Short mmCIF file of C-alpha atoms in Angstrom, two decimals:
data_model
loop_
_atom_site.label_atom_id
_atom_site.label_comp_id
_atom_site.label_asym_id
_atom_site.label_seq_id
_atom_site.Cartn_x
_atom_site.Cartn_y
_atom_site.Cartn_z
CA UNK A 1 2.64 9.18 -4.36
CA UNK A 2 2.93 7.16 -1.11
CA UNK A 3 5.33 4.06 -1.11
CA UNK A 4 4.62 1.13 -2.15
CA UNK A 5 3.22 -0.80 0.80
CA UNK A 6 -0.48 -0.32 2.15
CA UNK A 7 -1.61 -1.76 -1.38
CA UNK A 8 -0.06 -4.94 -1.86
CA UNK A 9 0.11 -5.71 1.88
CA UNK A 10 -3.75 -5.18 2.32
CA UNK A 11 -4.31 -7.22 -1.53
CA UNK A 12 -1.89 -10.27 0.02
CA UNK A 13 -4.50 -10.76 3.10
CA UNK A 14 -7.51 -10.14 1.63
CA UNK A 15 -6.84 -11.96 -1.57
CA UNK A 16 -6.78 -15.80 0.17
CA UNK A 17 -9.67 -15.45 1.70
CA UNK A 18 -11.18 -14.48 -0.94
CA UNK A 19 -10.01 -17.39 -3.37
CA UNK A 20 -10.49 -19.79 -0.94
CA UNK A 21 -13.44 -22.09 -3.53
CA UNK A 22 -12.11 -20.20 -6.46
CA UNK A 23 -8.29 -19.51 -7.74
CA UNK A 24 -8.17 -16.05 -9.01
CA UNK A 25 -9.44 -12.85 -7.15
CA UNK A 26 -9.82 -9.61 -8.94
CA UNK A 27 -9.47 -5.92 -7.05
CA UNK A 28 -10.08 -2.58 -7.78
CA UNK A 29 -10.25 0.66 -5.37
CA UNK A 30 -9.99 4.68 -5.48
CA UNK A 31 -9.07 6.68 -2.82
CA UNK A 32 -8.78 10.47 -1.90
CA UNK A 33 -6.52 11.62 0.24
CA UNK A 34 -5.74 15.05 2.24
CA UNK A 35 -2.83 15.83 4.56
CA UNK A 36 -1.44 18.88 6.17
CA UNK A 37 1.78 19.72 7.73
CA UNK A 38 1.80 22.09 10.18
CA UNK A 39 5.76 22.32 10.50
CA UNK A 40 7.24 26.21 11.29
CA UNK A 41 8.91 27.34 7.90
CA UNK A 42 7.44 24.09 5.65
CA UNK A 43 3.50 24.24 6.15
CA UNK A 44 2.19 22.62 3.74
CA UNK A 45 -1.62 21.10 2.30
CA UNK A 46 -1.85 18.26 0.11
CA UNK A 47 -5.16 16.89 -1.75
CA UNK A 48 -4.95 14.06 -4.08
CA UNK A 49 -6.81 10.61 -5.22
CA UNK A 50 -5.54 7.45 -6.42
CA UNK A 51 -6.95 4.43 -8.23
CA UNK A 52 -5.12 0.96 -8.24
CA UNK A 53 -6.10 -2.60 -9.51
CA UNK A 54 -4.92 -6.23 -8.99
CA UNK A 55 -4.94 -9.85 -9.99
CA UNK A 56 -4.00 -12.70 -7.95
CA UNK A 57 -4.07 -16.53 -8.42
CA UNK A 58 -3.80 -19.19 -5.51
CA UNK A 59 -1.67 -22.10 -5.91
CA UNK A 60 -2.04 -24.79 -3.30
CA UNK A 61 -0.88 -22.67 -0.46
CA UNK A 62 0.70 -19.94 -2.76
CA UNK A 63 -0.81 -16.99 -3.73
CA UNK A 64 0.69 -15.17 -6.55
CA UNK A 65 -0.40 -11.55 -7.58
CA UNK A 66 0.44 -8.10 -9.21
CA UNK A 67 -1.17 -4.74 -8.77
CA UNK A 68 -1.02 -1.10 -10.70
CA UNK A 69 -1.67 2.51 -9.41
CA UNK A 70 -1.80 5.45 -10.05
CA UNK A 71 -2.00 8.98 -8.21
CA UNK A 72 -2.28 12.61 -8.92
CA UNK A 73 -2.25 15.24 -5.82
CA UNK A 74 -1.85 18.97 -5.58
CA UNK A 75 0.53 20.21 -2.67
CA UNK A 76 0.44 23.86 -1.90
CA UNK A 77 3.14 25.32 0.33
CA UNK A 78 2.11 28.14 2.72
CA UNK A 79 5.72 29.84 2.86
CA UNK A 80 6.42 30.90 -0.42
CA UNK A 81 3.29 30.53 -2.61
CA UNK A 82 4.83 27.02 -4.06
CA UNK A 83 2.34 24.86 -5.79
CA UNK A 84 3.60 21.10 -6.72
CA UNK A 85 1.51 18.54 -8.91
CA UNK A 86 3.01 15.05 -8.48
CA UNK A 87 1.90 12.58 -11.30
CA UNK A 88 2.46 8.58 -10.31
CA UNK A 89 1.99 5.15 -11.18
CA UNK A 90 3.44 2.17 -10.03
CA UNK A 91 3.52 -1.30 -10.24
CA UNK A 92 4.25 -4.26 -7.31
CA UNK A 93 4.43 -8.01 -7.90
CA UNK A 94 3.04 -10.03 -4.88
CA UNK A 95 4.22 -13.32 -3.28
CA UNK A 96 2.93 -14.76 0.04
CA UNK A 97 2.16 -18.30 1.50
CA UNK A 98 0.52 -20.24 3.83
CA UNK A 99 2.95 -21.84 6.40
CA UNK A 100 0.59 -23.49 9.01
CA UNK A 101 -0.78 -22.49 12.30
CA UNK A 102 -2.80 -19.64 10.88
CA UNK A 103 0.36 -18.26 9.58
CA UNK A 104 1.53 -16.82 6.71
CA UNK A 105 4.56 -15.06 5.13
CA UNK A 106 4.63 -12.64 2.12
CA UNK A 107 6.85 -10.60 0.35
CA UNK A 108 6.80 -7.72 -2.54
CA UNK A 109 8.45 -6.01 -5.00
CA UNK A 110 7.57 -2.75 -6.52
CA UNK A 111 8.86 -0.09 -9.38
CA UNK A 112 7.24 3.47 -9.86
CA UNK A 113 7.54 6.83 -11.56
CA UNK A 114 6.39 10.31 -10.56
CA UNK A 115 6.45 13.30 -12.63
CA UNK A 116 6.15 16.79 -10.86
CA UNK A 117 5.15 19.98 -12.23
CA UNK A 118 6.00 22.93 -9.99
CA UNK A 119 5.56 26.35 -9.88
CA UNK A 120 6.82 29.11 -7.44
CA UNK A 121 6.71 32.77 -6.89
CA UNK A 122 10.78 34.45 -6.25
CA UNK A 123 11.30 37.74 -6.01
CA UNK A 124 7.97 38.75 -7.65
CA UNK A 125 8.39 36.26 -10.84
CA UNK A 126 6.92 33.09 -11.21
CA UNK A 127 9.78 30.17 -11.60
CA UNK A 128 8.06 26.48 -12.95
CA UNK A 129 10.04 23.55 -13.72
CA UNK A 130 9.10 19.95 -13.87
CA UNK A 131 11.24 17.05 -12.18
CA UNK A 132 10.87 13.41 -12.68
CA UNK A 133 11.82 10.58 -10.00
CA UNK A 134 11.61 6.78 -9.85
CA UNK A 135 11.57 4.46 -6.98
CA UNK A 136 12.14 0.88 -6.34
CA UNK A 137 10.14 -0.96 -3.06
CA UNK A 138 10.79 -4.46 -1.35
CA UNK A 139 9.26 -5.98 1.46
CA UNK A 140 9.00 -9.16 3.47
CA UNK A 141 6.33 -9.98 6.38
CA UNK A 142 5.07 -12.27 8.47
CA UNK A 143 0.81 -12.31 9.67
CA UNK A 144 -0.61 -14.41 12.32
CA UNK A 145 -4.14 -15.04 12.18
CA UNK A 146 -5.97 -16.15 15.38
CA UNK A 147 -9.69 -17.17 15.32
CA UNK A 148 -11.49 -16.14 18.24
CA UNK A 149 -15.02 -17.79 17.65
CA UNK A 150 -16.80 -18.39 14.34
CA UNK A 151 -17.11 -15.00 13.67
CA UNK A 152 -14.58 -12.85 14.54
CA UNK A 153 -10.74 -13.16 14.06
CA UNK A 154 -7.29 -11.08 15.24
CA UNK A 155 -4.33 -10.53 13.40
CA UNK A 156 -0.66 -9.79 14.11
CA UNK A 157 1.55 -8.77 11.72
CA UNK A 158 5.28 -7.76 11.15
CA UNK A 159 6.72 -6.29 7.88
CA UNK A 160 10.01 -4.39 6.94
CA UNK A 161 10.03 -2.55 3.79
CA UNK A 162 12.86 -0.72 2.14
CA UNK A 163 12.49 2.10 -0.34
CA UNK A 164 15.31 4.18 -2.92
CA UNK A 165 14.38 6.85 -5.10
CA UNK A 166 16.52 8.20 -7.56
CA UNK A 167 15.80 11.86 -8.94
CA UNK A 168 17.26 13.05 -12.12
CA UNK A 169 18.46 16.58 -12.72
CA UNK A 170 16.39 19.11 -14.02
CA UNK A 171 16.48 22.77 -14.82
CA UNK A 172 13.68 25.45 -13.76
CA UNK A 173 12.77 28.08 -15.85
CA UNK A 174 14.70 30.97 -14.93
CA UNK A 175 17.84 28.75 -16.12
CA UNK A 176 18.98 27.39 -12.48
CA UNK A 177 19.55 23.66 -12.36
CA UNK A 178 19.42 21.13 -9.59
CA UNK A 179 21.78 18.07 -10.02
CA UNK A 180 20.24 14.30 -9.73
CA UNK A 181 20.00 12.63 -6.07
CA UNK A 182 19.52 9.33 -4.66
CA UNK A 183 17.75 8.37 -1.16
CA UNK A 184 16.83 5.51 0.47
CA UNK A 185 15.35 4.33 3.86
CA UNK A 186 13.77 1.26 5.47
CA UNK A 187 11.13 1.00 7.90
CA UNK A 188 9.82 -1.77 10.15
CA UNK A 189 5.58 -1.95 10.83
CA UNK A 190 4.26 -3.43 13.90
CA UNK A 191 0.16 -4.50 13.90
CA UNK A 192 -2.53 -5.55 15.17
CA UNK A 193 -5.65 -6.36 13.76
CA UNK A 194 -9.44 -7.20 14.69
CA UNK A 195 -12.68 -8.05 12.56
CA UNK A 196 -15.82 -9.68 13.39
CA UNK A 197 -18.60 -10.47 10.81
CA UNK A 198 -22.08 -9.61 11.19
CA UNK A 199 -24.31 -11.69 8.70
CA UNK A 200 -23.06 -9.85 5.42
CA UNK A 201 -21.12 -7.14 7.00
CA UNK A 202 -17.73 -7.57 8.28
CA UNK A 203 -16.54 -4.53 10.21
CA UNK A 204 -12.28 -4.51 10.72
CA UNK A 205 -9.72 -2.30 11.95
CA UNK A 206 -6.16 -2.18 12.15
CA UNK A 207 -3.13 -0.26 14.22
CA UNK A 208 0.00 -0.28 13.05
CA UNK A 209 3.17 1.22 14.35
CA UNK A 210 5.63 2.53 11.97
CA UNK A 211 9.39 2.66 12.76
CA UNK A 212 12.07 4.45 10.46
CA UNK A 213 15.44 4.05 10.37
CA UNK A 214 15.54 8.05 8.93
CA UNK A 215 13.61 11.25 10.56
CA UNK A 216 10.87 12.11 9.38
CA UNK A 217 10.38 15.66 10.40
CA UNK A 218 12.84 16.74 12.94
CA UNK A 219 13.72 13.62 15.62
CA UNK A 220 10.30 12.24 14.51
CA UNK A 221 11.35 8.63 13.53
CA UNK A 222 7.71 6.42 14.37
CA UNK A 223 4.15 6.92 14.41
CA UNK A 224 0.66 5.29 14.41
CA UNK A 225 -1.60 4.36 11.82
CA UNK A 226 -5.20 3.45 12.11
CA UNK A 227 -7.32 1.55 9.38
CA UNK A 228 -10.58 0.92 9.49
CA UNK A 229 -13.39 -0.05 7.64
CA UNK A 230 -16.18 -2.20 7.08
CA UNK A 231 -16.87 -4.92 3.96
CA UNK A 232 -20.24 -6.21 2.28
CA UNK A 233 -20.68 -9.62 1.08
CA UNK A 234 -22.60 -9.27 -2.51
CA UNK A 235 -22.08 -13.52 -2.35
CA UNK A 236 -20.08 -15.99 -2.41
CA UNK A 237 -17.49 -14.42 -4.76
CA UNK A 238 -18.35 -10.93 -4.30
CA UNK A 239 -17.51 -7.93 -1.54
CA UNK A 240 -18.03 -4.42 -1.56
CA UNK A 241 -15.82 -2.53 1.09
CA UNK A 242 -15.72 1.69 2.37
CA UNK A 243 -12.22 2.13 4.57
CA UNK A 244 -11.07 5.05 6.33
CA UNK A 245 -7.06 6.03 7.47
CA UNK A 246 -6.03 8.37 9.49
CA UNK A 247 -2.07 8.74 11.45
CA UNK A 248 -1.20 9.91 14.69
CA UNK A 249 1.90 10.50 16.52
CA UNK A 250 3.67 11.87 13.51
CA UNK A 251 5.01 15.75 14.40
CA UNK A 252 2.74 18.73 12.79
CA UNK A 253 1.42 16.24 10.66
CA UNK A 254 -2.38 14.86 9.53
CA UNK A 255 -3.32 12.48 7.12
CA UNK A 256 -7.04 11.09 6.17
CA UNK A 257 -7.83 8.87 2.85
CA UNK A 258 -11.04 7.30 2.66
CA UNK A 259 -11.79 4.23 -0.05
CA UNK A 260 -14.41 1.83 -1.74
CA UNK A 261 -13.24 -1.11 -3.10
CA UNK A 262 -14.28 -4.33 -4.95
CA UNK A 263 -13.36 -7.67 -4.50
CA UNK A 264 -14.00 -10.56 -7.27
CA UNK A 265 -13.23 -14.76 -6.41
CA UNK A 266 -13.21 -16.59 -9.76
#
């Protein structure tokens, strides 16, 4: 399961402009994902979905929320004939206000759990085991919005985030054990965003850059994101929306999730 980050910072912008005549917005989306590393030695393919859902209130020029998720993927490595199920769900409380100008600042905090059954074949026998992990997310941002006429608006945005995961110890079944570990690492995201409405349809999309204070893969530390997507206004209270993500930049790596989501003001 991916960090806790894209959800809650997408819910905190969306959210208020939603709620603007009404206090509470309700969310819901599903995703599938599919990635591939193409790394010499640690080639890998990963297919998964996720579902997630939120609730959010606005208070003057607070908006106060909390979302849930859950993920279940299937990551087969080309090397050894590994095959890895991670199980997660997660949970992030959501904080952000208005501060004037068109700005706002926002901050979360999340808590999640993954469970991973594993199987690999060494020296002709199959080995499974099953290793559980949890991992604790913070982050703190600042979005400017600028309106550029009546319809169409850009964003800029800067958020840090900082993520530890603690692994406990497990033992596979041909009796070898792996001790517990801890990790952590922080990364800063740099955007820009752009969406223009069109009667009932408002197309977006956003680029974000996506700096790590550890490698990635090899001396890969950054890389690009790309969001885009395009919503449907049901009503007043009501939107519909499709997205699509995709990363570049990122060493022997690809990553696409589409979405659908719905929106609720009440």
């Amino acid at each position: 399961m991916l960090p806790i980050n894209k959800l809650p910072i997408f819910l905190l912008c969306l959210a208020p402009s939603l709620a603007s005549a009404q206090e509470w917005t309700a969310s819901s989306g599903a995703s599938l994902r599919a990635s591939e590393s193409t790394q010499p030695g640690a080639a890998y393919t990963d297919r998964g979905g996720a579902v997630n859902a939120s609730l959010s209130k606005r208070v003057d020029k607070w908006n106060l929320g909390m979302a849930l998720s859950y993920s279940l993927s299937t990551l087969d490595q080309n090397t050894n004939s590994a095959r890895n199920k991670p199980e997660g769900v997660s949970g992030v409380a959501m904080v952000s206000r208005d501060i004037g100008d068109g700005r706002s600042v926002s901050a979360t905090l999340g808590y999640g759990k993954n469970t991973t059954n594993s199987s690999e074949i060494t020296g002709g026998n199959t080995v499974t085991y099953t290793s559980d992990s949890s991992f604790l997310s913070s982050s703190i941002g600042l979005t400017q919005g600028m309106s550029l006429s009546r319809r169409s608006m850009a964003t800029l945005s800067a958020r840090y985030t900082h993520v530890r995961s603690d692994r406990k110890p497990y033992t596979n079944s041909a009796g070898t054990g792996t001790p517990a570990s801890k990790s952590d690492f922080g990364f800063t995201t740099l955007g820009v965003g752009y969406n223009h409405r069109f009667g009932r349809y408002t197309p977006y999309v956003q680029v974000d850059w996506n700096s790590s204070n550890k490698t990635f893969i090899a001396t890969d530390k950054d890389y690009f994101s790309i969001n885009t997507g395009i919503n449907y206004r049901l009503n007043a209270a009501t939107n519909v929306g499709v997205s699509f993500s995709t990363v570049t930049g990122k060493a022997h790596s690809r990553d696409n999730t589409i979405g659908i989501s719905l929106s609720h003001a009440f």
